PDB file of C-alpha atoms in Angstrom:
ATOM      1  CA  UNK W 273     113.598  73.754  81.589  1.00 60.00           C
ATOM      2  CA  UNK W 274     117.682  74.576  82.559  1.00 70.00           C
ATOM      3  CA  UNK W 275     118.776  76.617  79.875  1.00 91.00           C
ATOM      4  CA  UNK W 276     122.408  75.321  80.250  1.00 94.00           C
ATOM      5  CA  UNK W 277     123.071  71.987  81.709  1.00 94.00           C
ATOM      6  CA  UNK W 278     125.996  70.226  81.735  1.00 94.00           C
ATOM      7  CA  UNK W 279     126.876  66.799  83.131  1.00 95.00           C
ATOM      8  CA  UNK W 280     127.901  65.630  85.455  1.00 96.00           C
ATOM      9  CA  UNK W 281     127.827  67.885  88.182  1.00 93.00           C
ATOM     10  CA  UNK W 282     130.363  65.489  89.991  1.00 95.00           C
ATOM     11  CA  UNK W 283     133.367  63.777  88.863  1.00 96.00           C
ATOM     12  CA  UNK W 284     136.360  62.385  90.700  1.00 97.00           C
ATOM     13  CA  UNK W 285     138.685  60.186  89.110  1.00 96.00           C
ATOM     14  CA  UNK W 286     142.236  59.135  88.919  1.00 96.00           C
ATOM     15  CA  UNK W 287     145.610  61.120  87.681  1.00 97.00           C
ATOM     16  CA  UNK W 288     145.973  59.615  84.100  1.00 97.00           C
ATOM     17  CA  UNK W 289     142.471  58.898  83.057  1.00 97.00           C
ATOM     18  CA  UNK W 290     140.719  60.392  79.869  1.00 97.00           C
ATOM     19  CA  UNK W 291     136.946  62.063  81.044  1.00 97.00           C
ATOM     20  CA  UNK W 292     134.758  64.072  79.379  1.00 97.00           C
ATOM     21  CA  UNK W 293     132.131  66.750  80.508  1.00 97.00           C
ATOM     22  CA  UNK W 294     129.149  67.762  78.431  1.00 97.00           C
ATOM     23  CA  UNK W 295     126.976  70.961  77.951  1.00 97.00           C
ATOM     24  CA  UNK W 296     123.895  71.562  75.913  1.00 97.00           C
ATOM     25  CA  UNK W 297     122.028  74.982  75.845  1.00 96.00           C
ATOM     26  CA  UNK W 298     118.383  75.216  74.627  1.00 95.00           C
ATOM     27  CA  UNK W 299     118.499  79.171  74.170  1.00 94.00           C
ATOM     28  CA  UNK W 300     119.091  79.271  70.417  1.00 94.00           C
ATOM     29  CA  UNK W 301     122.320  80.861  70.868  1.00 94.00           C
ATOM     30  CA  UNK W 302     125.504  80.530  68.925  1.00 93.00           C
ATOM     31  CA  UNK W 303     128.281  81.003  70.949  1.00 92.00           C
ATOM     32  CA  UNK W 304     129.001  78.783  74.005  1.00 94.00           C
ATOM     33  CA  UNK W 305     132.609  78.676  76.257  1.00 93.00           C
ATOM     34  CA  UNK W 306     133.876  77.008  78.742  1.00 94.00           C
ATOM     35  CA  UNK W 307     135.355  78.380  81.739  1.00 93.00           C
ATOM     36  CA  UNK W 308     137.770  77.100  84.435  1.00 93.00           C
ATOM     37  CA  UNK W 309     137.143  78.367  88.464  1.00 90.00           C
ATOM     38  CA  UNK W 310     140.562  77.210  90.493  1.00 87.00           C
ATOM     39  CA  UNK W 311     140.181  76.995  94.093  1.00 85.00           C
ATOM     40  CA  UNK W 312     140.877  80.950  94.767  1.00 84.00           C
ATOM     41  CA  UNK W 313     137.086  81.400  92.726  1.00 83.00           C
ATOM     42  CA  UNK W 314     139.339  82.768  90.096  1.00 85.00           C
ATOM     43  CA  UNK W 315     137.365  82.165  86.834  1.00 88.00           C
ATOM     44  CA  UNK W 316     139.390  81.838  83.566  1.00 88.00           C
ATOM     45  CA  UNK W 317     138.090  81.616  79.929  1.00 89.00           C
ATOM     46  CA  UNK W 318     139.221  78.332  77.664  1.00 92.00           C
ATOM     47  CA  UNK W 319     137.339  77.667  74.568  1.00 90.00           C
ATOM     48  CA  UNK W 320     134.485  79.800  73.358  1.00 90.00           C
ATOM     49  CA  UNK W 321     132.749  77.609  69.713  1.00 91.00           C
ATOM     50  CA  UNK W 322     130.402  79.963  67.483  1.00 89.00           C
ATOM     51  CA  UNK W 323     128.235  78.186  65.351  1.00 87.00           C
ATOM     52  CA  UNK W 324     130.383  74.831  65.732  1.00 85.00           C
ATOM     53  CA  UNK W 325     133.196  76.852  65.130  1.00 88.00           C
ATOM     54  CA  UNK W 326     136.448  77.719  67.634  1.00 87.00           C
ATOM     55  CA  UNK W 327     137.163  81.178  67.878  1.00 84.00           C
ATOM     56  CA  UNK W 328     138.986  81.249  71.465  1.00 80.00           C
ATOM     57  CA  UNK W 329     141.690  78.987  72.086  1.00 80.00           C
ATOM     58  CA  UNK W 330     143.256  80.621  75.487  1.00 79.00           C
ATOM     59  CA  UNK W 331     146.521  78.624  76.592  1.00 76.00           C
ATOM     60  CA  UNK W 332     145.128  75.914  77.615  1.00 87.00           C
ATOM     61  CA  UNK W 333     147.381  72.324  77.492  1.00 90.00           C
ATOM     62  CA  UNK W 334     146.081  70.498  74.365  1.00 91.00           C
ATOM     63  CA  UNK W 335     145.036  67.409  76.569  1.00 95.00           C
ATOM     64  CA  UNK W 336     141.692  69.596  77.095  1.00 95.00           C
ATOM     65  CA  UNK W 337     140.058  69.455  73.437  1.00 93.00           C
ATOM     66  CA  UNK W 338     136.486  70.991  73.096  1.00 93.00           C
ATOM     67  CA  UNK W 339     134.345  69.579  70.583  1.00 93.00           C
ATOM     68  CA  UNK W 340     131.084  71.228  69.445  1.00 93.00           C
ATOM     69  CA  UNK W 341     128.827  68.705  67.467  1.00 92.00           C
ATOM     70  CA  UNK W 342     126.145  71.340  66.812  1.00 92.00           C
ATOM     71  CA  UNK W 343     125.387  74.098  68.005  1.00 90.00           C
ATOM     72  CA  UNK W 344     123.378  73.589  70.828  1.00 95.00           C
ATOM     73  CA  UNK W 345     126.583  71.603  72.446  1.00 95.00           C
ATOM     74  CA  UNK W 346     129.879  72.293  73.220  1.00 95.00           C
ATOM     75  CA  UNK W 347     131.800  69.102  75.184  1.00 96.00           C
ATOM     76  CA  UNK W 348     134.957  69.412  77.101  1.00 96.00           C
ATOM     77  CA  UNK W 349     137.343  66.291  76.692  1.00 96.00           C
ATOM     78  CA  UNK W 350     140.487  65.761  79.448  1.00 96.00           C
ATOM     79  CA  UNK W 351     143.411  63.348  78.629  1.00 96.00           C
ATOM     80  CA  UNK W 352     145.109  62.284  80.617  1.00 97.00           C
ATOM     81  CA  UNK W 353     144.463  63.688  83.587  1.00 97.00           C
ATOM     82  CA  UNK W 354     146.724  65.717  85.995  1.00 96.00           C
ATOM     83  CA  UNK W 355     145.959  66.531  89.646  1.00 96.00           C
ATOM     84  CA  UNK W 356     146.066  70.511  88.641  1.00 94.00           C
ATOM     85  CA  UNK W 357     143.200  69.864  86.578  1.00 95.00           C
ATOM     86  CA  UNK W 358     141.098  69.609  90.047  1.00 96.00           C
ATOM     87  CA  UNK W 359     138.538  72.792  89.363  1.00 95.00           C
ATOM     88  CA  UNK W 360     135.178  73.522  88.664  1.00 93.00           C
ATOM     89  CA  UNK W 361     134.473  73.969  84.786  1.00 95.00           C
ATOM     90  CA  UNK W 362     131.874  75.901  83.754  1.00 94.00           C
ATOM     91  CA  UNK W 363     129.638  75.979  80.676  1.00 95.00           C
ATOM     92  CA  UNK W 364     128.243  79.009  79.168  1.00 94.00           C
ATOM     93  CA  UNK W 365     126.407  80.424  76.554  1.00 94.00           C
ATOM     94  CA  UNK W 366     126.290  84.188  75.023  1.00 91.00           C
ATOM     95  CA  UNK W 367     122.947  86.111  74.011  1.00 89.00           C
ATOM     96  CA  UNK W 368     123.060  88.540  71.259  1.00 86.00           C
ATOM     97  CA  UNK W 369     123.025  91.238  73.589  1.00 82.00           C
ATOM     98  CA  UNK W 370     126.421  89.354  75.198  1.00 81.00           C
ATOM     99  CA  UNK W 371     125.149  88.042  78.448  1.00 86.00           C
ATOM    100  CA  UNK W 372     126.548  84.852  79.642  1.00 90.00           C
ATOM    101  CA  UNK W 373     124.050  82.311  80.885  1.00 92.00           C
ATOM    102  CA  UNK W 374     125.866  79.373  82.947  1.00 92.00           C
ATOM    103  CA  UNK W 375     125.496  76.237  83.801  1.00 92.00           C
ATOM    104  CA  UNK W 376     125.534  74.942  87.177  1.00 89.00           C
ATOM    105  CA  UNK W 377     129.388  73.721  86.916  1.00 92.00           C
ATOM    106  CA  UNK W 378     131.194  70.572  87.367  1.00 95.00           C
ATOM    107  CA  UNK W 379     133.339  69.959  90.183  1.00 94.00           C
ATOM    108  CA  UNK W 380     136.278  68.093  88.910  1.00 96.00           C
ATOM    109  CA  UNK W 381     138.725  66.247  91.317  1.00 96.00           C
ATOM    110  CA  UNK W 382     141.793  64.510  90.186  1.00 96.00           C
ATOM    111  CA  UNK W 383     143.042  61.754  92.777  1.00 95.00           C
TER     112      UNK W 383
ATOM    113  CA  UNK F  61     146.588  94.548  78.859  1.00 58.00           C
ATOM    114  CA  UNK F  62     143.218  94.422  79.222  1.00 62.00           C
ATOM    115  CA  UNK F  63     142.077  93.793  82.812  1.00 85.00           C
ATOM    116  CA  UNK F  64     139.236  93.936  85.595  1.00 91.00           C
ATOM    117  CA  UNK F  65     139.902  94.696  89.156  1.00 94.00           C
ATOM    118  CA  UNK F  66     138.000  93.824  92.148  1.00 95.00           C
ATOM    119  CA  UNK F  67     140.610  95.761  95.005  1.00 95.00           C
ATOM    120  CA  UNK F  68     138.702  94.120  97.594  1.00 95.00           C
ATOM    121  CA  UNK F  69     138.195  90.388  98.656  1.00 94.00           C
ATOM    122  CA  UNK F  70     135.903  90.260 101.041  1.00 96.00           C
ATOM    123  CA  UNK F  71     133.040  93.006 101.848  1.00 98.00           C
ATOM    124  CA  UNK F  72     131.341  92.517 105.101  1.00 97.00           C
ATOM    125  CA  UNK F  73     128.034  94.673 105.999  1.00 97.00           C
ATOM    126  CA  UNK F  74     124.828  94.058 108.191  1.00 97.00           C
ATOM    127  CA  UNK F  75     121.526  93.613 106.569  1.00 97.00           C
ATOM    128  CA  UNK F  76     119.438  96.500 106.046  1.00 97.00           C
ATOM    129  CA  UNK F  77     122.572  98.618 105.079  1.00 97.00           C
ATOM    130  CA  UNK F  78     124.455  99.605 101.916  1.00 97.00           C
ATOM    131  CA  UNK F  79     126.304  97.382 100.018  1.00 98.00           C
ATOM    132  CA  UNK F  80     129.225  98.379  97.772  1.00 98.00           C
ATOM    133  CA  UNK F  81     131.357  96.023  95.636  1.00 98.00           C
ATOM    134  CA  UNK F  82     134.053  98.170  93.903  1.00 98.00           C
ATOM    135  CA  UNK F  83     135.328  97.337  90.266  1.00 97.00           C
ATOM    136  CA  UNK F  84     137.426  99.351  87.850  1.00 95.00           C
ATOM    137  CA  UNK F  85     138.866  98.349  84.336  1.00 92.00           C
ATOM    138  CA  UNK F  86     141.526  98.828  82.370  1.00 88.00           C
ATOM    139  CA  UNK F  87     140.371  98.413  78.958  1.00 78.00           C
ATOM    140  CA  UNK F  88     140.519  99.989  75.443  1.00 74.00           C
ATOM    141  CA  UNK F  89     137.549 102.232  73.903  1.00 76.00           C
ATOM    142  CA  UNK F  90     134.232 101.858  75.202  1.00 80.00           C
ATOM    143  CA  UNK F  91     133.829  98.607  77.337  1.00 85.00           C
ATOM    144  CA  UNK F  92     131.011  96.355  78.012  1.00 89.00           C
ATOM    145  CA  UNK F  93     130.371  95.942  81.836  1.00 93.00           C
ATOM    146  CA  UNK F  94     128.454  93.479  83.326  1.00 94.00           C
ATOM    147  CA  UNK F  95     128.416  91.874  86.929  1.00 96.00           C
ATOM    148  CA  UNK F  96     127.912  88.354  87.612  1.00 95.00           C
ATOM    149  CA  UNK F  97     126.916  86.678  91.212  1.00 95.00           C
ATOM    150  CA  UNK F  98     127.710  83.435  92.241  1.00 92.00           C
ATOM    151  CA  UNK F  99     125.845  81.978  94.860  1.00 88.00           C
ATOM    152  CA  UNK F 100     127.170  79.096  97.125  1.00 82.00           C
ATOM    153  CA  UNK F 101     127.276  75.823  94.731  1.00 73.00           C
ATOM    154  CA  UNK F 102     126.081  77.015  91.898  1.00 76.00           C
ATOM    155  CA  UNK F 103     126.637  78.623  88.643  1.00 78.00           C
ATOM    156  CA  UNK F 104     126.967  82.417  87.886  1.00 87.00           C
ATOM    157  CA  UNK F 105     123.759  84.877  87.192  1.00 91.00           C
ATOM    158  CA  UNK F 106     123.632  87.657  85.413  1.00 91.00           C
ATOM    159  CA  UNK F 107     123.058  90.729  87.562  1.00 95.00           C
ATOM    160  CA  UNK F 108     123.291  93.373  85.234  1.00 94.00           C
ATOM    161  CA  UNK F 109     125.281  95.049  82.271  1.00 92.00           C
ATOM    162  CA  UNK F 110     126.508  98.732  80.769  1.00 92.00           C
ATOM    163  CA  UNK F 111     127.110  98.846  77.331  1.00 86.00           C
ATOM    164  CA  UNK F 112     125.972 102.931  76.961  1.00 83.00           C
ATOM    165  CA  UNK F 113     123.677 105.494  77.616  1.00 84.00           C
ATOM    166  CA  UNK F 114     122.593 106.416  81.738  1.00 87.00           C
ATOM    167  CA  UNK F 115     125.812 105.821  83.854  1.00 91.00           C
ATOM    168  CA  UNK F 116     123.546 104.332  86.495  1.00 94.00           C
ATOM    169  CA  UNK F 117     122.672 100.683  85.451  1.00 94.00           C
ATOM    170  CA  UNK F 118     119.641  98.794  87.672  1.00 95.00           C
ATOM    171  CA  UNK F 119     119.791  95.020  87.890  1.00 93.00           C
ATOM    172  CA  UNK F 120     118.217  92.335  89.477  1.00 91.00           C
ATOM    173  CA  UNK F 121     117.526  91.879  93.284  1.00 92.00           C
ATOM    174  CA  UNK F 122     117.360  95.389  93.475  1.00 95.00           C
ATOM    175  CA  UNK F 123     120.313  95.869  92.678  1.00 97.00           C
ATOM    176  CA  UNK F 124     122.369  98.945  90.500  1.00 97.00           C
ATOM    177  CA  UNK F 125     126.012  99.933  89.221  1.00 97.00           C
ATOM    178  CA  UNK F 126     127.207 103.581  87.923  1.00 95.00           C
ATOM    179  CA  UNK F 127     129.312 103.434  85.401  1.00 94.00           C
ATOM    180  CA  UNK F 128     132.246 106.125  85.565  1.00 93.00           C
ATOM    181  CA  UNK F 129     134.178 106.849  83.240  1.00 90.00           C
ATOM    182  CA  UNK F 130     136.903 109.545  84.562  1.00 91.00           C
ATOM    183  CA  UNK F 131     137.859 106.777  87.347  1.00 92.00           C
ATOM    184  CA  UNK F 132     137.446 104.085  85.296  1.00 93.00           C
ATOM    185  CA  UNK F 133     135.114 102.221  87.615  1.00 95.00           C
ATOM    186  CA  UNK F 134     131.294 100.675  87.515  1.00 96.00           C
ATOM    187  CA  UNK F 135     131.008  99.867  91.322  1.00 98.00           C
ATOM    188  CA  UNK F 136     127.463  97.375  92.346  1.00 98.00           C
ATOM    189  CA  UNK F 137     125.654  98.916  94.636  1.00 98.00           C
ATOM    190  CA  UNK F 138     122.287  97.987  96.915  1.00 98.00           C
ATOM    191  CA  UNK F 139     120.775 100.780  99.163  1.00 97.00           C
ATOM    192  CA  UNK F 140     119.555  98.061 101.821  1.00 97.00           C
ATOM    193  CA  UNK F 141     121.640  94.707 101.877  1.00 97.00           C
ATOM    194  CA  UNK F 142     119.768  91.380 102.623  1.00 97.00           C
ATOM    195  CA  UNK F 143     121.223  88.198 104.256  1.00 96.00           C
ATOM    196  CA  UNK F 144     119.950  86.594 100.712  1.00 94.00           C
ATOM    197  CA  UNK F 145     122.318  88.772  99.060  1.00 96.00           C
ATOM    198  CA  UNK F 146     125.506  86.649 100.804  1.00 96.00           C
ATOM    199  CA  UNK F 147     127.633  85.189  97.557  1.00 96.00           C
ATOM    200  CA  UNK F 148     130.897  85.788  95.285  1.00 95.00           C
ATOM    201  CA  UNK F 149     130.504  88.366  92.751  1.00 96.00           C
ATOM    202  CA  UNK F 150     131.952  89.104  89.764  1.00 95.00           C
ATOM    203  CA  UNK F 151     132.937  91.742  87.597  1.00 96.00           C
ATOM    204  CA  UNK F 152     133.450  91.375  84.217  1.00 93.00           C
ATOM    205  CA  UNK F 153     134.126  93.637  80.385  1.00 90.00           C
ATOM    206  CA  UNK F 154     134.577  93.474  76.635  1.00 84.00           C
ATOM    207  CA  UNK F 155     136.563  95.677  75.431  1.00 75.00           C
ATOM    208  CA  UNK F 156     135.238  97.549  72.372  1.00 69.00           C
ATOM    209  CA  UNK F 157     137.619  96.103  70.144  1.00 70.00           C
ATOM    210  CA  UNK F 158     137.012  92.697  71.422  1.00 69.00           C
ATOM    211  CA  UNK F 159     134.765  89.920  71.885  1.00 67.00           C
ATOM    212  CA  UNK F 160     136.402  88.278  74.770  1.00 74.00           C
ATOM    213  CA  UNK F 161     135.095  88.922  78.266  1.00 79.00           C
ATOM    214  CA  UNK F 162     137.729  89.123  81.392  1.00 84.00           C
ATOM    215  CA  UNK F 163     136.292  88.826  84.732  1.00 90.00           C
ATOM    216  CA  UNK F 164     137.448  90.394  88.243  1.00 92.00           C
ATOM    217  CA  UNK F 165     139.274  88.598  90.412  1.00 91.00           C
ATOM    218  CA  UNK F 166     135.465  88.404  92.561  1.00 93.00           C
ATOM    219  CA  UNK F 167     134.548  89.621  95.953  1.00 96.00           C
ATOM    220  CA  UNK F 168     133.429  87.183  98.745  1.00 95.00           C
ATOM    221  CA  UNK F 169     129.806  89.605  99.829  1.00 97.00           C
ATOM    222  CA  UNK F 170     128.736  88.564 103.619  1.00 97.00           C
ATOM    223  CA  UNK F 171     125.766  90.193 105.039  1.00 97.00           C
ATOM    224  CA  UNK F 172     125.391  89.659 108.730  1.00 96.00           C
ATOM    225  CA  UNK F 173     121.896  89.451 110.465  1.00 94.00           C
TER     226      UNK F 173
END
């Protein structure tokens, strides 16, 4: 079983649309983030959610809002796309012991 | 600030000899260390982390990083480098104070048969 999936692992799509990524962990843990990788491989924190709750908010443009329904998941909703938002995004989880367990990324391009 | 630096890009070596990946931190108190690997396409893995006790941290993959305080740094280090071991890798820290990790700016590994 993946312990962090998220979906899709693709996604292309024009400047201006709205598109959401998801992410569901099945390790039990409480805190999940998501990350942004630009094209250098530089990897940036977001969001991080603990327990359904937000407790990073990084400066990030409010047309990304994360929304954590339980929590197991923790989905990443774009409006209104721009073409900067081309990245991979990364989901994550946190153990107790504060290791980060990732999921395989999506690769986001904005046309 | 806090921050984690990776001074090199790109690290080139030929299989069967030592790898080194350099990383130091500038963070307050006692930091959490860990280093991440990325492998082509996919998602980061946990390699391994200091949080106290024996400077010298082993990992996975065979794999290790000392942890050094005086200079700051907690280089990742493999005795015998393996083709396999080709991939982007990251360093990353907590500070003590804080809960949010910062991560290296990662360093491009290529292992040459």
């Amino acid at each position: 079983d993946t312990a962090v999936s998220q979906t899709p692992k693709y996604l292309v799509t024009q400047m201006g649309n709205d598109k959401s990524i998801k992410c569901e962990q099945n390790l039990g843990h409480d805190t999940m983030y998501w990350y942004k990788q630009d094209s250098k491989k530089f990897l940036k924190i977001m969001f991080s959610y603990n327990n359904k709750e937000l407790i990073i908010n990084e400066t990030v443009p409010n047309r990304f809002s994360p929304k954590s329904p339980d929590k197991a998941h923790l989905n990443l909703h774009i409006n209104s796309l721009e073409l900067g938002d081309s990245a991979v995004y990364f989901c994550a989880s946190e153990s107790v012991e504060e290791k980060l367990f990732f999921g395989s990324g999506t690769q986001l391009s904005v046309l | 600030a806090q921050s984690v630096a990776q001074p090199e890009d790109q690290v080139n070596v030929a299989e069967g000899n030592p790898l080194t990946v350099k990383c130091t931190y500038s963070v307050s108190g006692n930091p959490y260390l860990f280093w991440y690997v990325q492998y082509p396409n996919r998602g980061l893995q946990f390699l391994l982390k200091y949080i106290t006790g024996d400077n010298l941290v082993k990992g996975s993959y065979g794999f290790e990083a000392e942890f050094n305080k005086s200079q700051t740094s907690f280089h990742l280090k493999k005795p015998s480098a393996l083709v396999s071991d080709s991939a982007l890798y990251f360093c990353a820290a907590i500070p003590s104070n804080d809960y949010k990790l910062s991560f290296g700016a990662g360093t491009t590994v290529t292992v040459r048969a």
